[in-house]
PDB file of C-alpha atoms in Angstrom:
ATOM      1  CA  UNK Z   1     -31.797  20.317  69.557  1.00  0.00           C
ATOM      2  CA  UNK Z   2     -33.158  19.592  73.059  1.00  0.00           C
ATOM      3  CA  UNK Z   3     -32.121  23.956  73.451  1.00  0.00           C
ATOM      4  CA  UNK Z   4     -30.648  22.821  77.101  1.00  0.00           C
ATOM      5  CA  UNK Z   5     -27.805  25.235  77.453  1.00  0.00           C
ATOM      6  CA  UNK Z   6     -27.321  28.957  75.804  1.00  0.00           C
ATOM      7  CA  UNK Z   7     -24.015  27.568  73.939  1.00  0.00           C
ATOM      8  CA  UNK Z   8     -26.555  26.145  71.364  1.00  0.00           C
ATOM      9  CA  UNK Z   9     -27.177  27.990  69.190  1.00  0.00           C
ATOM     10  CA  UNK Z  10     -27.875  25.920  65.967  1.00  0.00           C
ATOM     11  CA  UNK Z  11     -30.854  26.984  63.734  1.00  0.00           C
ATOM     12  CA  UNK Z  12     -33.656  24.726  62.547  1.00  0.00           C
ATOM     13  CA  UNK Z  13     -32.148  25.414  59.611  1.00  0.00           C
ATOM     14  CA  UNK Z  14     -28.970  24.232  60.376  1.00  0.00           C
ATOM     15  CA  UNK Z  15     -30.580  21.239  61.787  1.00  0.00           C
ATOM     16  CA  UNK Z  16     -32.942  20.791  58.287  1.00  0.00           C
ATOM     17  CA  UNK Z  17     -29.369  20.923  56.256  1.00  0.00           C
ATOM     18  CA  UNK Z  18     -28.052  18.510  58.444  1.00  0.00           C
ATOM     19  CA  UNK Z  19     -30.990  15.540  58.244  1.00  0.00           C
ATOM     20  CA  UNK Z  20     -30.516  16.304  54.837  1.00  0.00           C
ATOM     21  CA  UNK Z  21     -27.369  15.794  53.906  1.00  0.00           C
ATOM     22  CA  UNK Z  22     -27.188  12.509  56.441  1.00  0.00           C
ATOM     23  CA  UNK Z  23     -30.106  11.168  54.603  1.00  0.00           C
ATOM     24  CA  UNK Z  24     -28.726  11.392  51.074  1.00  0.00           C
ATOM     25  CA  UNK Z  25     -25.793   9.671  51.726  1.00  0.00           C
ATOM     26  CA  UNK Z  26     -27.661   7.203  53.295  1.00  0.00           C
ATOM     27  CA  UNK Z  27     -28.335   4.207  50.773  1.00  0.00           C
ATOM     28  CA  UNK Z  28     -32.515   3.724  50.841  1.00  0.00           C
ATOM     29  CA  UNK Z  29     -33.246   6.664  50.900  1.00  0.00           C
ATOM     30  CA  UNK Z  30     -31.351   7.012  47.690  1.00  0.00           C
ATOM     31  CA  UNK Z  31     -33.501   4.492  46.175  1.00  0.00           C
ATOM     32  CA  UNK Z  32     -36.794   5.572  47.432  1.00  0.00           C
ATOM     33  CA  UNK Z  33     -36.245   9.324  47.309  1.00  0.00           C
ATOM     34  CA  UNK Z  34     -38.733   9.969  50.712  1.00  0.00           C
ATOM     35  CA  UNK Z  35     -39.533  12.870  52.284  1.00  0.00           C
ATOM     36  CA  UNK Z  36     -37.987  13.934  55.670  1.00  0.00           C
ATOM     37  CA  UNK Z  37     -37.852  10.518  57.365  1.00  0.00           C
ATOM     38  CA  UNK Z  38     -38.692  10.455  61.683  1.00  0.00           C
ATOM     39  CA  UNK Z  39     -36.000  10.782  63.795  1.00  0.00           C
ATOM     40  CA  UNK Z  40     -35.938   7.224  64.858  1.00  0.00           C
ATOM     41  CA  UNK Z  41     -35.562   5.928  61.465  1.00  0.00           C
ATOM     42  CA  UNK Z  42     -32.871   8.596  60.236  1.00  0.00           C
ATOM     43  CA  UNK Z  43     -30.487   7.289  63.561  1.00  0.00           C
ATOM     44  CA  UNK Z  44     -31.540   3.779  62.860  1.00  0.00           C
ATOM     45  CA  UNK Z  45     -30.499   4.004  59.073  1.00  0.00           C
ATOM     46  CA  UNK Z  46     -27.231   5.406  60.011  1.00  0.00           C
ATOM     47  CA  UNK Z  47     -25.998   2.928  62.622  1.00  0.00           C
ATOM     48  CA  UNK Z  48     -26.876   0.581  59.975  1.00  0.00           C
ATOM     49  CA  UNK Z  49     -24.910   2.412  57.252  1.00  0.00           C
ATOM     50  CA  UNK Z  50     -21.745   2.901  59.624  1.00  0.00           C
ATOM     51  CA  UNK Z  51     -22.072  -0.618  60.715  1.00  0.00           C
ATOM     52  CA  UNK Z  52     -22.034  -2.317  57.202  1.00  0.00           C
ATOM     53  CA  UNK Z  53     -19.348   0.319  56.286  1.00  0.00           C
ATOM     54  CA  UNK Z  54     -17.109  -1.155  59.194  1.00  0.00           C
ATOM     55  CA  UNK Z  55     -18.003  -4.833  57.782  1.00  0.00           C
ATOM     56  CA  UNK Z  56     -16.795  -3.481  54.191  1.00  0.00           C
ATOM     57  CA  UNK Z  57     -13.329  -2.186  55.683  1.00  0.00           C
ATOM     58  CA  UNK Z  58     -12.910  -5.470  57.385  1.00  0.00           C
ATOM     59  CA  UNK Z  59     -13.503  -7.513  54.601  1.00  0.00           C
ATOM     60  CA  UNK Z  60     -11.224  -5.421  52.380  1.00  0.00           C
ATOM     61  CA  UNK Z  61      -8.438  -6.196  54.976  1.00  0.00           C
ATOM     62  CA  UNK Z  62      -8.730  -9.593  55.106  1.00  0.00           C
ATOM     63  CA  UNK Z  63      -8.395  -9.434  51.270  1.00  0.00           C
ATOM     64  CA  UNK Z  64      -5.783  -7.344  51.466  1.00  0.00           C
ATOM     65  CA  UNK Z  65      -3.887  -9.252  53.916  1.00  0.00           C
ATOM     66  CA  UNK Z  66      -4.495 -12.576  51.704  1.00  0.00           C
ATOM     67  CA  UNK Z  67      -3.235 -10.646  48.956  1.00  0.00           C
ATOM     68  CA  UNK Z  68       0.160 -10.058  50.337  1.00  0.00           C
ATOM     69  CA  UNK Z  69       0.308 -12.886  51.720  1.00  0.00           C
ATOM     70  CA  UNK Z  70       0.537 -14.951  48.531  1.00  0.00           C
ATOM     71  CA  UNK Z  71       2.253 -12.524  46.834  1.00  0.00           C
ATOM     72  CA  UNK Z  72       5.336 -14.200  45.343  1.00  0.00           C
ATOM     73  CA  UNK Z  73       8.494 -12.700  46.456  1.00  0.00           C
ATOM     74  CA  UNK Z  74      10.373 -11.839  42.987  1.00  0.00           C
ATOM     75  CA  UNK Z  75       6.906 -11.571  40.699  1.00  0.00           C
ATOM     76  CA  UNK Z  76       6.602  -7.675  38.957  1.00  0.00           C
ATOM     77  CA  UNK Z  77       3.325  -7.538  41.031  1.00  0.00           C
ATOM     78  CA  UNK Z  78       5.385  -7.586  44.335  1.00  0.00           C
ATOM     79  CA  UNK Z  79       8.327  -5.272  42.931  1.00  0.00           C
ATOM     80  CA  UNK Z  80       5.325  -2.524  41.984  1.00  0.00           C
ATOM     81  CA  UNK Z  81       3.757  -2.505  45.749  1.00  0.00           C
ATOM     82  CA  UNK Z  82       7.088  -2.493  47.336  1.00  0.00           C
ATOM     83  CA  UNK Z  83       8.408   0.360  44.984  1.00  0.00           C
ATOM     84  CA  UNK Z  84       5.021   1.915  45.993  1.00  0.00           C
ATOM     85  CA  UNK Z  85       5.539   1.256  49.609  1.00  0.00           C
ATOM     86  CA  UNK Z  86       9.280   2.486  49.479  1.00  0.00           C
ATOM     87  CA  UNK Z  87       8.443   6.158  48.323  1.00  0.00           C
TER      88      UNK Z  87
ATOM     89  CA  UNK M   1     -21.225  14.702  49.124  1.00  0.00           C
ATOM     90  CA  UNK M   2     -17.599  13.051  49.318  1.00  0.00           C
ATOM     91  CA  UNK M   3     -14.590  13.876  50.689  1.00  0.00           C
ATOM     92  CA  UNK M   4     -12.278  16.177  48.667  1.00  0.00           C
ATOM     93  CA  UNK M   5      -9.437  15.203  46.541  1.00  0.00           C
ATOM     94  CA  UNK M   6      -6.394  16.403  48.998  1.00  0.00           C
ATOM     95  CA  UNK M   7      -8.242  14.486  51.870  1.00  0.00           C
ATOM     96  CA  UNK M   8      -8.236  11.240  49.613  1.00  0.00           C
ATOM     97  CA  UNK M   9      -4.554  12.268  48.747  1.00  0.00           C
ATOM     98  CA  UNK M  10      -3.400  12.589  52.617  1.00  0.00           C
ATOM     99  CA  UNK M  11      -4.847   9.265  52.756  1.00  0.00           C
ATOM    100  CA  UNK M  12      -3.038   7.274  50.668  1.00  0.00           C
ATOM    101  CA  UNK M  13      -0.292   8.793  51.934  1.00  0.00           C
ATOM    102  CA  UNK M  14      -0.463   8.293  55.751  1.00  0.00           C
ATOM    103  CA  UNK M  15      -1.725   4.624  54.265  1.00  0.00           C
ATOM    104  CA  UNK M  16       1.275   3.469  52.948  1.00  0.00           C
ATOM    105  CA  UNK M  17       3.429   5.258  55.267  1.00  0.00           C
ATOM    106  CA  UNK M  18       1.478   2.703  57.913  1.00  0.00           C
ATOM    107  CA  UNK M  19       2.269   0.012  56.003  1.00  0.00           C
ATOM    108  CA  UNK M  20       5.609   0.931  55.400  1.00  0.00           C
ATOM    109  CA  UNK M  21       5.927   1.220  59.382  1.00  0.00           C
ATOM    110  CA  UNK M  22       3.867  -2.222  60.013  1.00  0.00           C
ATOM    111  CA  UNK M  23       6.167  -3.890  57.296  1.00  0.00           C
ATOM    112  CA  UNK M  24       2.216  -5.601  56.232  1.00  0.00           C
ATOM    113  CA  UNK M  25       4.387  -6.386  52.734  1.00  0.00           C
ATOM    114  CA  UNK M  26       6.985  -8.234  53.509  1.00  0.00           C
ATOM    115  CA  UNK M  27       7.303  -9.439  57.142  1.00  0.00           C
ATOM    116  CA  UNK M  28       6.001 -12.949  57.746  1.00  0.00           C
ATOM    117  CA  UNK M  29       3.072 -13.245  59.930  1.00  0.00           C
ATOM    118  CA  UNK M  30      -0.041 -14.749  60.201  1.00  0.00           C
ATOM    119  CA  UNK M  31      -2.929 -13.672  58.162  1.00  0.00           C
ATOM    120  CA  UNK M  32      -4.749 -12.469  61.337  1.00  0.00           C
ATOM    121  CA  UNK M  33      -1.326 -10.300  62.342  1.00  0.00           C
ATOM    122  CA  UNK M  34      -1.434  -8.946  58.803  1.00  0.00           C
ATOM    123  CA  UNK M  35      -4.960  -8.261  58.605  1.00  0.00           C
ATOM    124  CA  UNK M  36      -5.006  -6.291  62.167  1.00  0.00           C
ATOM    125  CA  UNK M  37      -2.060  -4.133  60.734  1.00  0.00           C
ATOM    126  CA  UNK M  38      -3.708  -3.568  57.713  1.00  0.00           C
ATOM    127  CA  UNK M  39      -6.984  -2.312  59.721  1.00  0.00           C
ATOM    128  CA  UNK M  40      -4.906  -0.617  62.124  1.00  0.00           C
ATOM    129  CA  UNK M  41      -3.090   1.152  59.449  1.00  0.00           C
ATOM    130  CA  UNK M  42      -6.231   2.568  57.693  1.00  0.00           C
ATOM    131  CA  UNK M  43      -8.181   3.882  60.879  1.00  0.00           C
ATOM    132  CA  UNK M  44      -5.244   5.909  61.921  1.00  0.00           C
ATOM    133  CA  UNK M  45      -4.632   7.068  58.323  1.00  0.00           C
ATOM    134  CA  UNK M  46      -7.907   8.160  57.770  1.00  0.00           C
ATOM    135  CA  UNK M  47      -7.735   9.845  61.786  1.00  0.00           C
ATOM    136  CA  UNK M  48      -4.615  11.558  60.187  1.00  0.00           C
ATOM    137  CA  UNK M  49      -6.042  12.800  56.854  1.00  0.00           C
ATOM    138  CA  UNK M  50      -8.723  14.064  58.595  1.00  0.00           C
ATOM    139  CA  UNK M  51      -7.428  16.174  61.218  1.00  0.00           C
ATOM    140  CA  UNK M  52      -8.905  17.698  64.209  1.00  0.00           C
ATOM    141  CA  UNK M  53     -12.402  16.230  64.438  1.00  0.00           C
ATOM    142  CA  UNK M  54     -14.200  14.965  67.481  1.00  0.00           C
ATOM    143  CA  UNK M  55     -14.302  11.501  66.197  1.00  0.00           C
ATOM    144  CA  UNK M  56     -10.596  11.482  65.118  1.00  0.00           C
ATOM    145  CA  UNK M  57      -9.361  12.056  68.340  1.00  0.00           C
ATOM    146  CA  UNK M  58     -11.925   9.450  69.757  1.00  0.00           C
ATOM    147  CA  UNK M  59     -10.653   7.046  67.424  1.00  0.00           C
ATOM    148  CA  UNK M  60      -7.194   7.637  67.965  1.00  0.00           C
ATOM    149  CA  UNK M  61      -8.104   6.751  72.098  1.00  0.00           C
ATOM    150  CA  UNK M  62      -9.802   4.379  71.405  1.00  0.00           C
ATOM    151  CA  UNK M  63      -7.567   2.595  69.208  1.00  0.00           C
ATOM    152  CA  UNK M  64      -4.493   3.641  72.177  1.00  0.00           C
ATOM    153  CA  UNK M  65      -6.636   1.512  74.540  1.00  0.00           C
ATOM    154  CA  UNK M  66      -5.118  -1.691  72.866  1.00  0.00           C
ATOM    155  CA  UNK M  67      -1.443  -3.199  73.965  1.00  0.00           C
ATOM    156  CA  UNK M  68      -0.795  -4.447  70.501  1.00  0.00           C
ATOM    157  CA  UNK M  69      -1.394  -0.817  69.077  1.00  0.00           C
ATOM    158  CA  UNK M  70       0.800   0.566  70.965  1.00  0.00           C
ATOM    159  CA  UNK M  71       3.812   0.446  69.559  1.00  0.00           C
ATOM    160  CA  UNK M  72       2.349   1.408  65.973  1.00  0.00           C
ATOM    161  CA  UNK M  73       0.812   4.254  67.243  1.00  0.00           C
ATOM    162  CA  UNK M  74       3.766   5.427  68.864  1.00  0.00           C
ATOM    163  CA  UNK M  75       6.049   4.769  65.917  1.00  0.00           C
ATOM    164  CA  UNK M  76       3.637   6.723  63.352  1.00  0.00           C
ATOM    165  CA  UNK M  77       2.010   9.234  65.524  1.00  0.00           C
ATOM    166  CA  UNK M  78       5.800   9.963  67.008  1.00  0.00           C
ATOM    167  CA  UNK M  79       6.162  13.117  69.239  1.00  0.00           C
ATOM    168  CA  UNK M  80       2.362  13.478  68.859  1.00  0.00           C
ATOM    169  CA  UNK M  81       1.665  10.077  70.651  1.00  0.00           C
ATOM    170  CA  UNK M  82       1.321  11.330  74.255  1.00  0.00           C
ATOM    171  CA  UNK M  83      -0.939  14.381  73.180  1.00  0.00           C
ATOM    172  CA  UNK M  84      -3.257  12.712  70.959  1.00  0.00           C
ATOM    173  CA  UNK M  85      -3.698   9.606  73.285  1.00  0.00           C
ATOM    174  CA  UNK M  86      -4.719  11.641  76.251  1.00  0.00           C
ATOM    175  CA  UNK M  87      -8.719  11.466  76.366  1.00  0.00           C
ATOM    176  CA  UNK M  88     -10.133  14.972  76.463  1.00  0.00           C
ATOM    177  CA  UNK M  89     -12.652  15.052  79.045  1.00  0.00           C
ATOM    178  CA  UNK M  90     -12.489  13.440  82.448  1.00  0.00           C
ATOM    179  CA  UNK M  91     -14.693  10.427  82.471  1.00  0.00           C
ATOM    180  CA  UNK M  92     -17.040  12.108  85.519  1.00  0.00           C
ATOM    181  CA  UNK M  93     -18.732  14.205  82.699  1.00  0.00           C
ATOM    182  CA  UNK M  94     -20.699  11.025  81.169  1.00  0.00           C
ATOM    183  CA  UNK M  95     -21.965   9.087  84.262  1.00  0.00           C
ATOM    184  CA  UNK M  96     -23.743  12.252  85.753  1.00  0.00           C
ATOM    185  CA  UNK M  97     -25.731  13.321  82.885  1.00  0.00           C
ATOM    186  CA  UNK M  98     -26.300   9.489  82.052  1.00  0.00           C
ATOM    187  CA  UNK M  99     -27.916   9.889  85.402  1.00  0.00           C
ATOM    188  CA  UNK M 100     -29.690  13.098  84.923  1.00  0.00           C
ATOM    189  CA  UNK M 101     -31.162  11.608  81.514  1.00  0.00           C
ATOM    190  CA  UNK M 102     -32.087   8.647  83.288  1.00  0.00           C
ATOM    191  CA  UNK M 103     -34.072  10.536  86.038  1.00  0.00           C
ATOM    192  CA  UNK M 104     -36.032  12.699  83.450  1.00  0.00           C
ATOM    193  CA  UNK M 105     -37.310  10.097  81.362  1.00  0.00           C
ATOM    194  CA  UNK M 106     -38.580   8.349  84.845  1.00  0.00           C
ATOM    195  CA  UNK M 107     -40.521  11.305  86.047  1.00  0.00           C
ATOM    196  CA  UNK M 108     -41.610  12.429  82.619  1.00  0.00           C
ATOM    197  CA  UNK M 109     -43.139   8.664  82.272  1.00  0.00           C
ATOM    198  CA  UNK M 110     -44.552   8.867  85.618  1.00  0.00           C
ATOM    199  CA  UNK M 111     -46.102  11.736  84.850  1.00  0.00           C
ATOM    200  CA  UNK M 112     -47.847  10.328  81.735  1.00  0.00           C
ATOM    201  CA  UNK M 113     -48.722   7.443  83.416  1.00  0.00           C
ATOM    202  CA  UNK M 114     -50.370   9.681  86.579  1.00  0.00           C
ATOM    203  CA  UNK M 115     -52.270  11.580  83.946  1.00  0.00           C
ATOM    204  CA  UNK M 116     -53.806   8.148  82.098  1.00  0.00           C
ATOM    205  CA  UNK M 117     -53.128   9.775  78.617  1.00  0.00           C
ATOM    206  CA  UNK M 118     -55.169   9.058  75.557  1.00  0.00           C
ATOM    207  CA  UNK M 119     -53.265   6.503  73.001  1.00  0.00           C
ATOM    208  CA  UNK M 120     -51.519   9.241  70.919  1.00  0.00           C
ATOM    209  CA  UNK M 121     -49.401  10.830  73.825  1.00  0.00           C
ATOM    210  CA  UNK M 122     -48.476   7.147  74.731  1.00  0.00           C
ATOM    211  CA  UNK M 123     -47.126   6.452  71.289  1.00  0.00           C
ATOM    212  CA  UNK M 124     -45.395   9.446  71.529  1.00  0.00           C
ATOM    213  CA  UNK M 125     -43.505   8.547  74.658  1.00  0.00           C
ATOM    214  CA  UNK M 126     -42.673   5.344  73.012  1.00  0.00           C
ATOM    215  CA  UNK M 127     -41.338   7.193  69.980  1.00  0.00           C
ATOM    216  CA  UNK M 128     -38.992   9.697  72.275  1.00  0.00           C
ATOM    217  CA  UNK M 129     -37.940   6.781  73.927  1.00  0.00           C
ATOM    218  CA  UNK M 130     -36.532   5.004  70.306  1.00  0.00           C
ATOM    219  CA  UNK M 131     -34.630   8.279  69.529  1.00  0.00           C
ATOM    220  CA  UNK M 132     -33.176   7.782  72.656  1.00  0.00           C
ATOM    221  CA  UNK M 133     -32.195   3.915  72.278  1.00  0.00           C
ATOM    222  CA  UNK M 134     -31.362   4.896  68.343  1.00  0.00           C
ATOM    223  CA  UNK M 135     -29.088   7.864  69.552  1.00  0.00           C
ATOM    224  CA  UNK M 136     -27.414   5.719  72.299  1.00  0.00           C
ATOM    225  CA  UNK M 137     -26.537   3.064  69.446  1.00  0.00           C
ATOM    226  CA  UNK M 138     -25.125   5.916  67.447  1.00  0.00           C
ATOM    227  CA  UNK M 139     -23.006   7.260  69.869  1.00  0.00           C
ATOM    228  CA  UNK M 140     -21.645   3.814  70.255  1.00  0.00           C
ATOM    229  CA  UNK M 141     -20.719   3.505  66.766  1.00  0.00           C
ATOM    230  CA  UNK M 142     -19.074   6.912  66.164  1.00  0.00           C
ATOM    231  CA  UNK M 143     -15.385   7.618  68.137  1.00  0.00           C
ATOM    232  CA  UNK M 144     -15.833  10.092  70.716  1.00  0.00           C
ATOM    233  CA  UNK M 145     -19.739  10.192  70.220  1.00  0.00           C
ATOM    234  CA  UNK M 146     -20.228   9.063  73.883  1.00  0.00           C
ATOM    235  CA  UNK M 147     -20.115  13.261  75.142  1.00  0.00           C
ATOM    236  CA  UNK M 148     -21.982  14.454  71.993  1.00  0.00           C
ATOM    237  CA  UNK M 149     -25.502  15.540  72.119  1.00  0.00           C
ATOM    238  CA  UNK M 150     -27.934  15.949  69.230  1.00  0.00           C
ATOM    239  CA  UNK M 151     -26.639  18.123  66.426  1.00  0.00           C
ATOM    240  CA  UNK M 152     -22.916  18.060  66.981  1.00  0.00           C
ATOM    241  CA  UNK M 153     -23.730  14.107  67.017  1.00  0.00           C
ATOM    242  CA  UNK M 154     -25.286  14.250  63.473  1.00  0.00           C
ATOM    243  CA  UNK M 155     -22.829  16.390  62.399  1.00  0.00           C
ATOM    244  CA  UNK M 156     -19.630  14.141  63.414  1.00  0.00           C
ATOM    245  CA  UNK M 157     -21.607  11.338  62.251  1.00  0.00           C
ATOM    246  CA  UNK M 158     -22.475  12.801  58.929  1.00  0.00           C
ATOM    247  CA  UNK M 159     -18.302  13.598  58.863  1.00  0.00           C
ATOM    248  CA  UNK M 160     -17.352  10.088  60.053  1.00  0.00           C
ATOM    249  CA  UNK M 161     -19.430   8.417  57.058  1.00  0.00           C
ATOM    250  CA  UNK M 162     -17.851  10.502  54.431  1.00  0.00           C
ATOM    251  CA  UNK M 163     -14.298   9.052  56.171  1.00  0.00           C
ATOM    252  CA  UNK M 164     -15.633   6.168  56.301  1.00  0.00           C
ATOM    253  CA  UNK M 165     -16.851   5.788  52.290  1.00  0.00           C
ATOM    254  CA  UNK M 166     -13.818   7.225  51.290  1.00  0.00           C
ATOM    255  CA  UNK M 167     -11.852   4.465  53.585  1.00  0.00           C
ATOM    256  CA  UNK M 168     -13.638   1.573  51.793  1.00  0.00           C
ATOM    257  CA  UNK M 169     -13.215   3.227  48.191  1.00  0.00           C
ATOM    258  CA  UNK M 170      -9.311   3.805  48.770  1.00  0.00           C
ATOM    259  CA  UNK M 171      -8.864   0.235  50.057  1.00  0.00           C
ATOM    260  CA  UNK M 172     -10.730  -1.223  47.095  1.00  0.00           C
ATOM    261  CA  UNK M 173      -9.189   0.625  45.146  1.00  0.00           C
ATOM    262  CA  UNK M 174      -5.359  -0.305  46.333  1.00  0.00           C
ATOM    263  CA  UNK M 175      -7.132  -3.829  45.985  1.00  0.00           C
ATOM    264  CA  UNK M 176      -7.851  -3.751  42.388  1.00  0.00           C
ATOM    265  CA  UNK M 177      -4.645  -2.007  42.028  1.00  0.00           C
ATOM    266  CA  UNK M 178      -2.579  -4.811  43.273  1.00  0.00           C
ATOM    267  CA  UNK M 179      -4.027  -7.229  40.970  1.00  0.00           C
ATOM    268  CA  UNK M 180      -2.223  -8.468  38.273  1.00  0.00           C
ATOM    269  CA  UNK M 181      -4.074  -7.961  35.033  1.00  0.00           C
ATOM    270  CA  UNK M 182      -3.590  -3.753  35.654  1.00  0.00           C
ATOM    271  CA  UNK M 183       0.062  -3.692  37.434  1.00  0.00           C
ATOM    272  CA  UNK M 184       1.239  -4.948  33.530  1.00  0.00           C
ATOM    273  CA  UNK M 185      -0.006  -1.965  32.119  1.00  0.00           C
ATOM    274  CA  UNK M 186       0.714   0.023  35.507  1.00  0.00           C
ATOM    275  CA  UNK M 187       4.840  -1.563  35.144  1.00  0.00           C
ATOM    276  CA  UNK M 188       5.020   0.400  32.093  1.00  0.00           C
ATOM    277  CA  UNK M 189       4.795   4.242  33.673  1.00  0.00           C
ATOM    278  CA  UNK M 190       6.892   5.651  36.029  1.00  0.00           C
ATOM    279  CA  UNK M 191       6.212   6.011  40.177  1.00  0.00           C
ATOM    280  CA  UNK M 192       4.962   9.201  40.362  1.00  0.00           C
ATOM    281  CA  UNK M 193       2.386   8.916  37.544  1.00  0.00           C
ATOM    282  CA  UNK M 194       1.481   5.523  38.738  1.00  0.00           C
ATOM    283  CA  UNK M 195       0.394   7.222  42.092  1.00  0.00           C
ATOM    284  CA  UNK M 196      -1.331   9.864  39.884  1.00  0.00           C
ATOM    285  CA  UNK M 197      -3.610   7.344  38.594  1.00  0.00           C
ATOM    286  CA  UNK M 198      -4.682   6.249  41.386  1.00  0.00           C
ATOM    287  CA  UNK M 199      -6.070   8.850  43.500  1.00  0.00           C
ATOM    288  CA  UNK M 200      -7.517  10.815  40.279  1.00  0.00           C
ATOM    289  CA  UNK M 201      -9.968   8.054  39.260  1.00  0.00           C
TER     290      UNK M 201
END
């Protein structure tokens, strides 16, 4: 992007595709369906995205550490995870 | 765009295999123990499913940097421990063109200054200088992003997300399938179809 050394050789193409594709996964610009967003906002948008991503997986491992932890040693719902775990 | 099916599939597997390894379902320990194995167990998975990415093997490091990983990482990773814990590039790299970036931006906004531009150029000084915070940030947040510049940052970050979605989706769904309601209908197939299920929703 900055064309510093001669290994780069990415097209503005290639760099179009990419701000695409980064910006429709991204979750406002889903909803507002914008045109090709500034630079600033497309990296700021995406360090929020990754960052509430993280949250979700740490959230889902708390549940899903609570989870096992209650699980009651001879109830069918412990028999199916460990028979899941096993294989 | 999502992550294909035999990614999602490797996934699960190298999950479980974790928490096989961590024993997460039956060996007492706190919730916080539990919890950290769980985590620990899906970033490597997902490192694993993945395969040879910039931000897999930056994960992988990073996560090698902890004591308490240790020993999980050496007991799923195995023979490939010592390879994939090595970190690529000596450290030198970083600091010098840290320094180098740092020194540009100074003269360039000397230069501006010197020249007493009108308001426009000014804003646009201020606007390179966001992308610059903005990119720092995201180099922070993806593994390995420290030595990446521009595209090849976008494109690991555009690669990590996709891991990333398809990390929270397989955890929710192992969530929901632990639940009782479903594991009553669930008890009624047999294993393999059971594991079936799950990945092809």
């Amino acid at each position: 992007m900055s064309g510093r050394g001669s290994s780069s050789r990415i097209t503005d193409e290639e760099i179009n595709e990419l701000v695409t594709k980064l910006q429709s996964l991204l979750p406002e610009s889903r909803r507002r369906n914008i045109g090709r967003a500034s630079a600033s906002k497309l990296l700021k948008e995406t360090c929020s995205y990754i960052k509430s991503l993280h949250r979700d997986v740490d959230d889902l491992s708390d549940r899903l550490s609570a989870l096992m932890a209650t699980m009651d040693a001879n109830s069918p719902q412990a028999d199916i995870i460990r028979s899941l775990l096993r294989s | 765009m999502q992550a294909t099916k035999s990614f999602e599939q490797a996934f699960l597997r190298h999950l479980l295999r974790g928490f096989r390894l961590s024993a997460v379902s039956y060996k007492s320990m706190s919730l916080q123990e539990r919890k950290s194995a769980i985590k620990l167990s899906a970033d490597v998975a997902m490192a694993s499913a993945r395969g040879s990415r910039k931000w897999t093997r930056g994960l992988i490091t990073k996560l090698s940097r902890e004591d308490e990983h240790r020993s999980f990482l050496r007991l799923i990773l195995g023979t490939e421990y010592g390879r994939r814990t090595k970190p690529r590039h000596g450290s030198w790299k970083i600091p010098r063109s840290k320094k180098i970036v740092r020194r540009s931006l100074r003269v360039c906004s000397r230069r501006k200054n010197n020249l007493r531009a009108p308001h426009g150029v000014k804003s646009g000084v201020l606007a390179r200088t966001l992308v610059e915070k903005r990119t720092h940030a995201l180099k922070r947040l993806v593994p390995g992003g420290e030595s990446l510049d521009g595209c090849s940052l976008l494109d690991e970050a555009l690669d990590y997300v996709i891991s990333l979605r398809a990390q929270v989706d397989l955890m929710q769904k192992l969530l929901t399938t632990f639940e009782a309601p479903k594991l009553r209908a669930l008890s009624k197939c047999t294993l393999p179809e059971r594991k079936a299920s799950f990945v092809g929703k």
